[in-house]
Coordinates of C-alpha atoms in Angstrom, one line a residue:
X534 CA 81.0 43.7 98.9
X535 CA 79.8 46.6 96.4
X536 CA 82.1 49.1 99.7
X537 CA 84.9 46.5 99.7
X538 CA 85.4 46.8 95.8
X539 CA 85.0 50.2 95.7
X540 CA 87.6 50.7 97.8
X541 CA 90.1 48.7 95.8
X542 CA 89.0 51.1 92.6
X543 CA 89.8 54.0 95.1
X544 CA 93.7 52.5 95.9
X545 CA 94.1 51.9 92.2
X546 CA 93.1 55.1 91.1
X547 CA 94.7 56.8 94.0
X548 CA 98.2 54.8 92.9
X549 CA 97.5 55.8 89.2
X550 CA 97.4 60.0 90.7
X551 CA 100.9 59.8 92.2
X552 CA 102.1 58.1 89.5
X553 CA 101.4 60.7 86.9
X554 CA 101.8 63.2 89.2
X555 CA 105.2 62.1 90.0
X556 CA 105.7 62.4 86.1
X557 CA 104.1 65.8 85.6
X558 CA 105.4 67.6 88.2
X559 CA 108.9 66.5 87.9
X560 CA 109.0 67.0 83.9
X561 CA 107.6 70.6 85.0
X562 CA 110.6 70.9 87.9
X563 CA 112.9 69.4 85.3
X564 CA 112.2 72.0 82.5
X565 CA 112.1 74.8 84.9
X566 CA 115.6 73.7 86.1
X567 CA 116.5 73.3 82.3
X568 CA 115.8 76.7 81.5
X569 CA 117.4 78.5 84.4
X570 CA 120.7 76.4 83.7
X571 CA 121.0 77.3 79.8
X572 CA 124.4 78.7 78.5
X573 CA 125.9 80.1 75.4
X574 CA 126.7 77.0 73.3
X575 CA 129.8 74.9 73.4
X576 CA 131.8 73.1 71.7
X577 CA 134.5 73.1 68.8
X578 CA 131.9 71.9 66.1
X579 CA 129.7 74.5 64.0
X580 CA 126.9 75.5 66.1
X581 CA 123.4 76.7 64.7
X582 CA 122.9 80.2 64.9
X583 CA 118.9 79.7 66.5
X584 CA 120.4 77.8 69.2
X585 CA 120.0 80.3 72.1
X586 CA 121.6 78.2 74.8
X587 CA 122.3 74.4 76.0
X588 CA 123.1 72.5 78.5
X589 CA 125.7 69.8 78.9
X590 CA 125.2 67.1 81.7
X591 CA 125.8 63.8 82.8
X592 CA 123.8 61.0 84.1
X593 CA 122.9 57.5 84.2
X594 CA 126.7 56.9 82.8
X595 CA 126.2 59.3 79.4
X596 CA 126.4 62.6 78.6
X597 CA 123.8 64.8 77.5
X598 CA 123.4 67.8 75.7
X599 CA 120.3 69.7 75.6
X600 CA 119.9 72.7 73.1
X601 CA 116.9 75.5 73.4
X602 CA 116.0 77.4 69.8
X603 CA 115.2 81.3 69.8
X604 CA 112.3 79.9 67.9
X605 CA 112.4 76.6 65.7
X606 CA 115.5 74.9 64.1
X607 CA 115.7 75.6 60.1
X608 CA 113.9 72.0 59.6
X609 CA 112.4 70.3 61.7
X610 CA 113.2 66.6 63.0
X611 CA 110.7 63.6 62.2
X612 CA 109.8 62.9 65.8
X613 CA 108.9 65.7 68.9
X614 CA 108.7 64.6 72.4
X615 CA 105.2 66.3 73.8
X616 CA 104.3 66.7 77.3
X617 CA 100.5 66.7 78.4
X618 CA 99.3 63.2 78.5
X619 CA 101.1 63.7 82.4
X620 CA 99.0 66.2 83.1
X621 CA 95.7 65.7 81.7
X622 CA 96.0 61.7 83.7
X623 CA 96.3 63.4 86.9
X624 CA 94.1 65.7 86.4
X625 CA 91.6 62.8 85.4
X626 CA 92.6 60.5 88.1
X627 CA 92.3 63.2 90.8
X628 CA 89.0 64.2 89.5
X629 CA 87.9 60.4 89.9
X630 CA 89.1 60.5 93.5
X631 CA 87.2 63.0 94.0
X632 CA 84.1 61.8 92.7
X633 CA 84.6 58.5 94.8
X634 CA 85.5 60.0 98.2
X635 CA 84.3 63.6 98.8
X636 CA 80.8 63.5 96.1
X637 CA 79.9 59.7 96.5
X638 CA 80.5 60.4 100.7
X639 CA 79.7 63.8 100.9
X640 CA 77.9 63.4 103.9
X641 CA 81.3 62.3 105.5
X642 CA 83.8 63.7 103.6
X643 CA 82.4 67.2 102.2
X644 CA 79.7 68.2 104.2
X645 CA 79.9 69.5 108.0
X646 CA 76.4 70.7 109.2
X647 CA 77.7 73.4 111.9
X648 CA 79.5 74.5 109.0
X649 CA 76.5 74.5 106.5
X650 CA 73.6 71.8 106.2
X651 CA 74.0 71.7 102.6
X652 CA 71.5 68.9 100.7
X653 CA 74.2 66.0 99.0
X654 CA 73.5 66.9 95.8
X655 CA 74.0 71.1 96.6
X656 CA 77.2 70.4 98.3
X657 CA 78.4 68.6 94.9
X658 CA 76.8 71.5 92.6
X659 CA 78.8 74.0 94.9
X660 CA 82.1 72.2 94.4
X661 CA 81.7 71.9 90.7
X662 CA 80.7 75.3 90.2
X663 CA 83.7 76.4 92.4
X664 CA 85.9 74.4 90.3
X665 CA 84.7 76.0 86.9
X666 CA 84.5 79.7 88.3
X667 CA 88.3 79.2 89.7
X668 CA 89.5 78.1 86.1
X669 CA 87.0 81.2 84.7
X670 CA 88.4 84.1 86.5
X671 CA 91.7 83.3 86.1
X672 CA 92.0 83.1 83.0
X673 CA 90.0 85.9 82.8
X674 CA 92.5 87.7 84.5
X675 CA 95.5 86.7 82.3
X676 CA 94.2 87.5 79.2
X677 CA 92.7 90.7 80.7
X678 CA 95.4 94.2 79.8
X679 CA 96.7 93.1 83.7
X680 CA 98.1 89.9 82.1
X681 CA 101.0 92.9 81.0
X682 CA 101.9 93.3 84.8
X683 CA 103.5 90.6 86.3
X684 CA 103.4 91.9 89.6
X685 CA 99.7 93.5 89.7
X686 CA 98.7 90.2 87.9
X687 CA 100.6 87.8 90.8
X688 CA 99.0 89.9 93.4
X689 CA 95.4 90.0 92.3
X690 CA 95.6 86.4 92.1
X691 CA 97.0 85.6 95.4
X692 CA 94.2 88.4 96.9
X693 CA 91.7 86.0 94.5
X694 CA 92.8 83.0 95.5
X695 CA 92.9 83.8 99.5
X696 CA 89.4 84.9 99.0
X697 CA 88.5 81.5 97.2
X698 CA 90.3 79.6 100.5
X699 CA 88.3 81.5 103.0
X700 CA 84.8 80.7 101.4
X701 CA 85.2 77.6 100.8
X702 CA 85.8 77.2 104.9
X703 CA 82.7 79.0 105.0
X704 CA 80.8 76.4 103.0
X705 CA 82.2 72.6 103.4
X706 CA 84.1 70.7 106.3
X707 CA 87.7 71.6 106.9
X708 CA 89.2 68.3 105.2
X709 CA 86.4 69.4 102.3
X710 CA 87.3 72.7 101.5
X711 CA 91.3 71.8 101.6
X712 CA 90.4 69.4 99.2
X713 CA 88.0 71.5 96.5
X714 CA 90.9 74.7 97.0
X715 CA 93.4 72.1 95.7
X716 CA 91.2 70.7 92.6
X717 CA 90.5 74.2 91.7
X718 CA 94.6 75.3 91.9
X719 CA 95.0 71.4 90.0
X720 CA 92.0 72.5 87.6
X721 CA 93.6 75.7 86.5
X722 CA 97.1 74.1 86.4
X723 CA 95.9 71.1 83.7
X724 CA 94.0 73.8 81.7
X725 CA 96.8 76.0 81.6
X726 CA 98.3 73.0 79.5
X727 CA 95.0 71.8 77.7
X728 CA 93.8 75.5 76.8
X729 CA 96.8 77.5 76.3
X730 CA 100.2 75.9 76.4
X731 CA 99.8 73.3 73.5
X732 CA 97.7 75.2 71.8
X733 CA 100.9 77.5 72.0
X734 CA 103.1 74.9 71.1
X735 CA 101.1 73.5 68.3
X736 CA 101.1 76.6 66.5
X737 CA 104.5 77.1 66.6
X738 CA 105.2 73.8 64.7
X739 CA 102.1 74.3 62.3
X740 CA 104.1 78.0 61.7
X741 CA 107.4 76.1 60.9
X742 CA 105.6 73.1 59.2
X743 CA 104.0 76.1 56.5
X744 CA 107.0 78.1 56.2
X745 CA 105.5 81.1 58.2
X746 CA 107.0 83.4 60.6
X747 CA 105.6 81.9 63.9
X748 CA 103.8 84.5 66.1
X749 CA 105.4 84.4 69.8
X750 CA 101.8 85.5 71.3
X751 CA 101.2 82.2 72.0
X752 CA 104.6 81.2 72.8
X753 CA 104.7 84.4 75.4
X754 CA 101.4 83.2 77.0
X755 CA 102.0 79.4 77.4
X756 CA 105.5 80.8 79.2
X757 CA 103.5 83.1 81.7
X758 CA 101.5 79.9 82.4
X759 CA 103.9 77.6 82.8
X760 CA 105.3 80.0 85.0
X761 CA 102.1 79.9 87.4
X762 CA 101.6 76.3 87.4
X763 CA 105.0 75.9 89.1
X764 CA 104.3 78.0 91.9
X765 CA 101.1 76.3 92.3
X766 CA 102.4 72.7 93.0
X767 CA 103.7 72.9 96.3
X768 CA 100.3 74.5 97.6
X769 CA 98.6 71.3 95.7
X770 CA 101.0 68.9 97.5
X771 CA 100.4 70.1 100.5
X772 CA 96.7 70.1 100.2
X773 CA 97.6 66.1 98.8
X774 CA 98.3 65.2 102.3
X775 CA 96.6 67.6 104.7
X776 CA 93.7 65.5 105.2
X777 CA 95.7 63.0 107.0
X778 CA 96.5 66.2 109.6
X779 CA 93.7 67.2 111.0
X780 CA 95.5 69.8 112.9
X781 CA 95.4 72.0 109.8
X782 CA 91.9 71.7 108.4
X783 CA 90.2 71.7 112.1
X784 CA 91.8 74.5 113.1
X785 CA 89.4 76.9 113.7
X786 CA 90.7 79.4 111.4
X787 CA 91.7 76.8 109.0
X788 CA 90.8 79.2 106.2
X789 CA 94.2 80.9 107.6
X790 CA 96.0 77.9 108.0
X791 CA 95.2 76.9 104.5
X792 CA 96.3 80.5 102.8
X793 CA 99.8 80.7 105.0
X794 CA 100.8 77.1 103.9
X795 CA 99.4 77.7 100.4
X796 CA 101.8 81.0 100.7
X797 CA 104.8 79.5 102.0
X798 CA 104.5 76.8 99.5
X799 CA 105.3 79.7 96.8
X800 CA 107.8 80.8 98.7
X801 CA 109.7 77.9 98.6
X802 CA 109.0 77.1 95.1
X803 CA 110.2 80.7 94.3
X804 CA 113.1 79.7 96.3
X805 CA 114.0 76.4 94.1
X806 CA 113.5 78.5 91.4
X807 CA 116.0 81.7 91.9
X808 CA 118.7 78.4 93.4
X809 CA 118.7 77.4 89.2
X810 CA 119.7 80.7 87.9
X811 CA 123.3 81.6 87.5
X812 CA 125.1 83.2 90.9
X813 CA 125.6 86.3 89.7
X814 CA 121.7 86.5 89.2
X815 CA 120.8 85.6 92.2
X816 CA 121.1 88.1 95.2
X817 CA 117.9 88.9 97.7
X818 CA 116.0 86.5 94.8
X819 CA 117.2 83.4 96.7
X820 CA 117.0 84.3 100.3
X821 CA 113.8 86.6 101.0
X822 CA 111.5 84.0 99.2
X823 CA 113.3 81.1 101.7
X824 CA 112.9 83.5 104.6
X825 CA 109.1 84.2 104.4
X826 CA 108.4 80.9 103.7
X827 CA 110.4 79.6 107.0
X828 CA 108.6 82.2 108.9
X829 CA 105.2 81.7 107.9
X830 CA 105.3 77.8 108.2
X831 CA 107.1 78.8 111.7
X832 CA 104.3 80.6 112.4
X833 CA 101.5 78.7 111.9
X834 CA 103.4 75.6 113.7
X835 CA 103.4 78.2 116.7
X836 CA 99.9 79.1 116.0
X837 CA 98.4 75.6 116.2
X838 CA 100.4 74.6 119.0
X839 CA 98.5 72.5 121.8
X840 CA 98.0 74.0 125.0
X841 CA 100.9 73.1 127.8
X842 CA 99.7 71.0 130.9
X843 CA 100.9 74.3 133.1
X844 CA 98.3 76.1 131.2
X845 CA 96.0 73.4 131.1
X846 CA 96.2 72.9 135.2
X847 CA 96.2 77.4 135.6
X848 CA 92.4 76.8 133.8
X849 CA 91.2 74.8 137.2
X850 CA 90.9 70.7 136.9
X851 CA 88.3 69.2 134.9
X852 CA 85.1 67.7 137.1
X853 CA 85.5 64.2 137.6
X854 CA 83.6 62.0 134.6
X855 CA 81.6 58.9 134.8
X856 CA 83.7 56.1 133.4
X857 CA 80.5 54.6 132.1
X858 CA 78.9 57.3 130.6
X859 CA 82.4 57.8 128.5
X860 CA 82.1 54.2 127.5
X861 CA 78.0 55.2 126.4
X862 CA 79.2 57.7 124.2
X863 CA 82.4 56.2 122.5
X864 CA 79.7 53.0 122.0
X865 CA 77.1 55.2 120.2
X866 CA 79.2 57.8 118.9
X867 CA 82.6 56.3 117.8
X868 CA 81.7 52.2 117.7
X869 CA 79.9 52.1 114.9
X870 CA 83.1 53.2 112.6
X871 CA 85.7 51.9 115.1
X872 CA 85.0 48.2 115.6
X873 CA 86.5 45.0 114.1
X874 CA 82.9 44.7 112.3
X875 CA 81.6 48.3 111.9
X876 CA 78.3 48.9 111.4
X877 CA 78.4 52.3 109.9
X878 CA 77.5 52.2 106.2
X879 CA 80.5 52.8 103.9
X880 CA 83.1 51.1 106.2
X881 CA 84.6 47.4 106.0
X882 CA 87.3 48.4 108.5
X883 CA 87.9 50.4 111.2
X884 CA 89.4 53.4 109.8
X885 CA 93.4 53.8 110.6
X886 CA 92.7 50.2 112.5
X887 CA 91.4 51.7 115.3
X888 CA 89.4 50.0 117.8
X889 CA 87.6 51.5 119.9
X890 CA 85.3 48.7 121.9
X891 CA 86.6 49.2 125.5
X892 CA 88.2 52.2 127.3
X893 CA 91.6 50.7 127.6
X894 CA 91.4 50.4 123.9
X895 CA 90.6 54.4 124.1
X896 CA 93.3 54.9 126.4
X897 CA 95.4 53.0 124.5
X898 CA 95.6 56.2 121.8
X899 CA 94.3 59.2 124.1
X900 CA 96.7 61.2 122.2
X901 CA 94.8 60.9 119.1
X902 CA 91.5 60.7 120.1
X903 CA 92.2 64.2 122.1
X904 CA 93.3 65.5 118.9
X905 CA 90.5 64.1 116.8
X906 CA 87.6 64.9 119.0
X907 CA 88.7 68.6 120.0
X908 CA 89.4 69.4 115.9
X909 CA 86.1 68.2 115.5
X910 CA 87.8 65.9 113.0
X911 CA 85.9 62.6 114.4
X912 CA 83.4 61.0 114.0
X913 CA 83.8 61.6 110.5
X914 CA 81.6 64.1 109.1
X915 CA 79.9 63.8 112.6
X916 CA 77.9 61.0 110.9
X917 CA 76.9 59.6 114.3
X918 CA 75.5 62.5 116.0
X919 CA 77.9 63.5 118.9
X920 CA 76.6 66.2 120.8
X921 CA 78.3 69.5 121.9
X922 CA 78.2 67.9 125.2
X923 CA 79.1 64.7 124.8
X924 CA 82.5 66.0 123.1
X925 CA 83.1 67.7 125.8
X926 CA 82.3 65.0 128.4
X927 CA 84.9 62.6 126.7
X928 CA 87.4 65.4 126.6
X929 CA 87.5 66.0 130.4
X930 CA 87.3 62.0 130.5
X931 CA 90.7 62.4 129.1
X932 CA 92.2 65.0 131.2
X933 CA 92.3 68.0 128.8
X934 CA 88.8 69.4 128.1
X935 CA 89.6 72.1 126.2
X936 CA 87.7 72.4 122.5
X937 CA 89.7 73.5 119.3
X938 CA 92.2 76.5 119.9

C-alpha cells in the first residue's frame, strides 16, 4: 500500500512539473520572442519618449500592444505582473521527483555497481554536492572579469559543463547521471531567477519607487542570465525524456551522447532565437546554428545505430541455447519485476506492463528485451543480479548476441 500511494504522490507531482514547466519555459520563449520582435513605436497618438520599442499583435480575437522602457516609465503603474513563481514550482516539483525516484530508489534508479558501488546514502551526498558545485562555479564564472566576454565566458562553460556530463557517467547509472546533469543545468537555471534576475528587477522598481537613478548593473546581469537559461532548456527537455530511451543513456559512451544532444539542443535554441530577429539581422546567425545542430543529432542517430543482420550473420551464428535455461534466467532475473504480482520490492506492477512469465511472452517483445538487455538498461539497476553470462546467454537465445555497441 505505503508503494501503491507513493506512486500516486509521484504522478501528481510529476503532473504539477510539466505544468509549471509548460508555464516557465514558455513565458521565457515568449519574452525572448518579445524582445527580438520590438520596433520603433507606432501610432498617431503622443508616444513616451522612454518607450524604446513595442510590439503590436493580435490574438485570441484582440489586439495587443506591448511597449519595452529604456528604463522605467516616468510613474509607475499600481500593479506589475512578476514572473518567478513558474520557476521556482518546477524547480521544487522536479527536486521532489527527484527525491522520490532516483534518492528514495537509488539502488535502482541512481546507482549501477559496474559503474561504481557507491553506499545509498554516498550516491545521494554525491548528487547533492554535484548539484550545489554546478550552481557554485557558474556563477562563479559570471561574476568573475570573464563575465565581460561573451564568447570566452560561453565557451568555458560549455568545456565546464562537458566535463560535469562525463563524470557524472563516471559515477552513477546512465539513466542517473542524465538525470543529475539535467537538475544541475535546472538548478542553475531557477537560481539564475532566485539569485540574480529579481534581485535585478526589484532594484530597478525600489530605484524608481525612491526617485533614484536606477543602476543597470543589475539590469545588465539578470539580461546575460536570462540569456543562458534559454539556451539551457532544450538540453533540460531532452534530459526530461531520455530515460524512457535507453538507447542514449546505455550507450557506452553515453557521456558523449549526452554532450552532443545537450549541444545540438543549443543549437537549435540559438536557431529559434536568430528566426525572431528582423531579416536584415539575420544572415549565417540563422543557418550555421540549424546546421550543427542537424548534424550532430545526425550523427549520433548514426552512431548508435544497431548492428544490420548482414553484419550480424558476417560475425558467425550464435551457438544454439537451451530453451530452458533462457526460461531459468528470465524467471530469476527478470520475473520478479515482470509479473502480474511482482515480487520485487518497490513494484505493484509490472513496469511498462510487461509480462514476462513464459518465453512466448518474451518473444512476444524480443525487440525490446534485445534492446534492454544489451544497453544493460534491465533489470533495473541490475537489482536481481544477472550475470555477465547470463546476459549473454539470453541474447544469443534471441538471435543477436552482441553486447552494447
Amino acid at each position: 500500500m505505503v508503494t501503491y500511494l507513493l506512486d500516486w504522490f509521484a504522478l501528481l507531482v510529476r503532473w504539477v512539473h510539466v505544468i509549471t514547466g509548460i508555464a516557465w519555459i514558455g513565458a521565457s520563449f515568449y519574452f525572448v520572442w518579445l524582445d527580438n520582435h520590438l520596433q520603433a513605436p507606432f501610432g498617431g497618438e503622443r508616444i513616451d519618449p522612454g518607450v524604446a520599442g513595442e510590439l503590436w499583435a493580435v490574438h485570441g480575437g484582440g489586439f495587443y500592444r506591448s511597449q519595452k522602457y529604456r528604463v522605467a516609465p516616468a510613474v509607475l503603474p499600481p500593479t506589475l505582473h512578476w514572473f518567478y513563481w513558474e520557476a521556482y514550482s518546477t524547480w521544487l516539483s522536479g527536486f521532489v521527483l527527484l527525491c522520490l525516484l532516483y534518492f528514495l530508489r537509488a539502488e535502482a534508479y541512481l546507482i549501477d555497481p559496474d559503474v561504481a558501488a557507491w553506499s545509498k546514502p554516498a550516491a545521494i551526498a554525491i548528487a547533492m554536492i554535484s548539484l550545489a558545485a554546478s550552481w557554485l562555479v557558474y556563477d562563479g564564472l559570471c561574476r568573475s572579469p570573464l563575465g565581460r566576454h561573451p564568447r570566452a565566458l560561453a565557451t568555458l562553460l560549455s568545456l565546464a559543463l562537458a566535463a560535469e556530463a562525463w563524470g557524472l557517467c563516471q559515477l552513477f547509472s546512465g539513466r542517473g547521471a542524465f538525470m543529475i546533469f539535467g537538475a544541475a543545468l535546472g538548478t542553475i537555471m531557477v537560481a539564475n531567477v532566485l539569485f540574480v534576475i529579481i534581485p535585478g528587477q526589484r532594484e530597478l522598481v525600489r530605484a524608481k519607487s525612491q526617485g533614484r537613478d536606477p543602476d543597470p548593473t543589475p539590469g545588465l546581469r539578470g539580461k546575460q542570465r536570462s540569456v543562458h537559461n534559454t539556451y539551457f532548456t532544450l538540453p533540460v527537455l531532452f534530459v526530461m525524456i531520455s530515460n524512457h530511451y535507453a538507447m542514449t543513456y546505455g550507450a557506452r559512451y553515453n557521456w558523449l551522447v549526452l554532450i552532443a544532444i545537450s549541444f545540438a539542443g543549443a543549437c537549435i535554441r540559438a536557431w529559434f532565437v536568430a528566426r525572431h530577429k528582423p531579416a536584415e539581422r539575420r544572415g549565417w546567425a540563422t543557418v550555421l546554428p540549424a546546421a550543427l545542430g542537424v548534424l550532430t543529432l545526425a550523427a549520433v542517430v548514426v552512431a548508435l545505430a544497431p548492428l544490420h543482420q548482414q553484419e550480424l550473420a558476417a560475425r558467425g551464428a550464435a551457438p544454439a541455447v537451451d530453451p530452458a535455461r533462457v526460461q531459468l534466467i528470465v524467471a530469476q532475473r527478470c520475473v520478479p519485476c515482470h509479473a502480474q504480482s511482482p515480487t520485487q520490492a518497490g513494484f505493484t506492477a509490472p513496469p511498462n506492463g510487461l509480462v514476462f512469465e513464459t518465453l512466448d511472452q518474451v518473444r512476444a517483445h524480443l525487440p525490446e528485451v534485445q534492446q534492454q538487455l544489451a544497453l544493460r538498461a534491465m533489470p533495473l539497476g541490475n537489482l536481481t543480479g544477472m550475470t555477465d553470462d547470463e546476459r549473454a546467454t539470453v541474447l544469443m537465445w534471441i538471435g543477436h548476441g552482441v553486447l552494447r555497441r
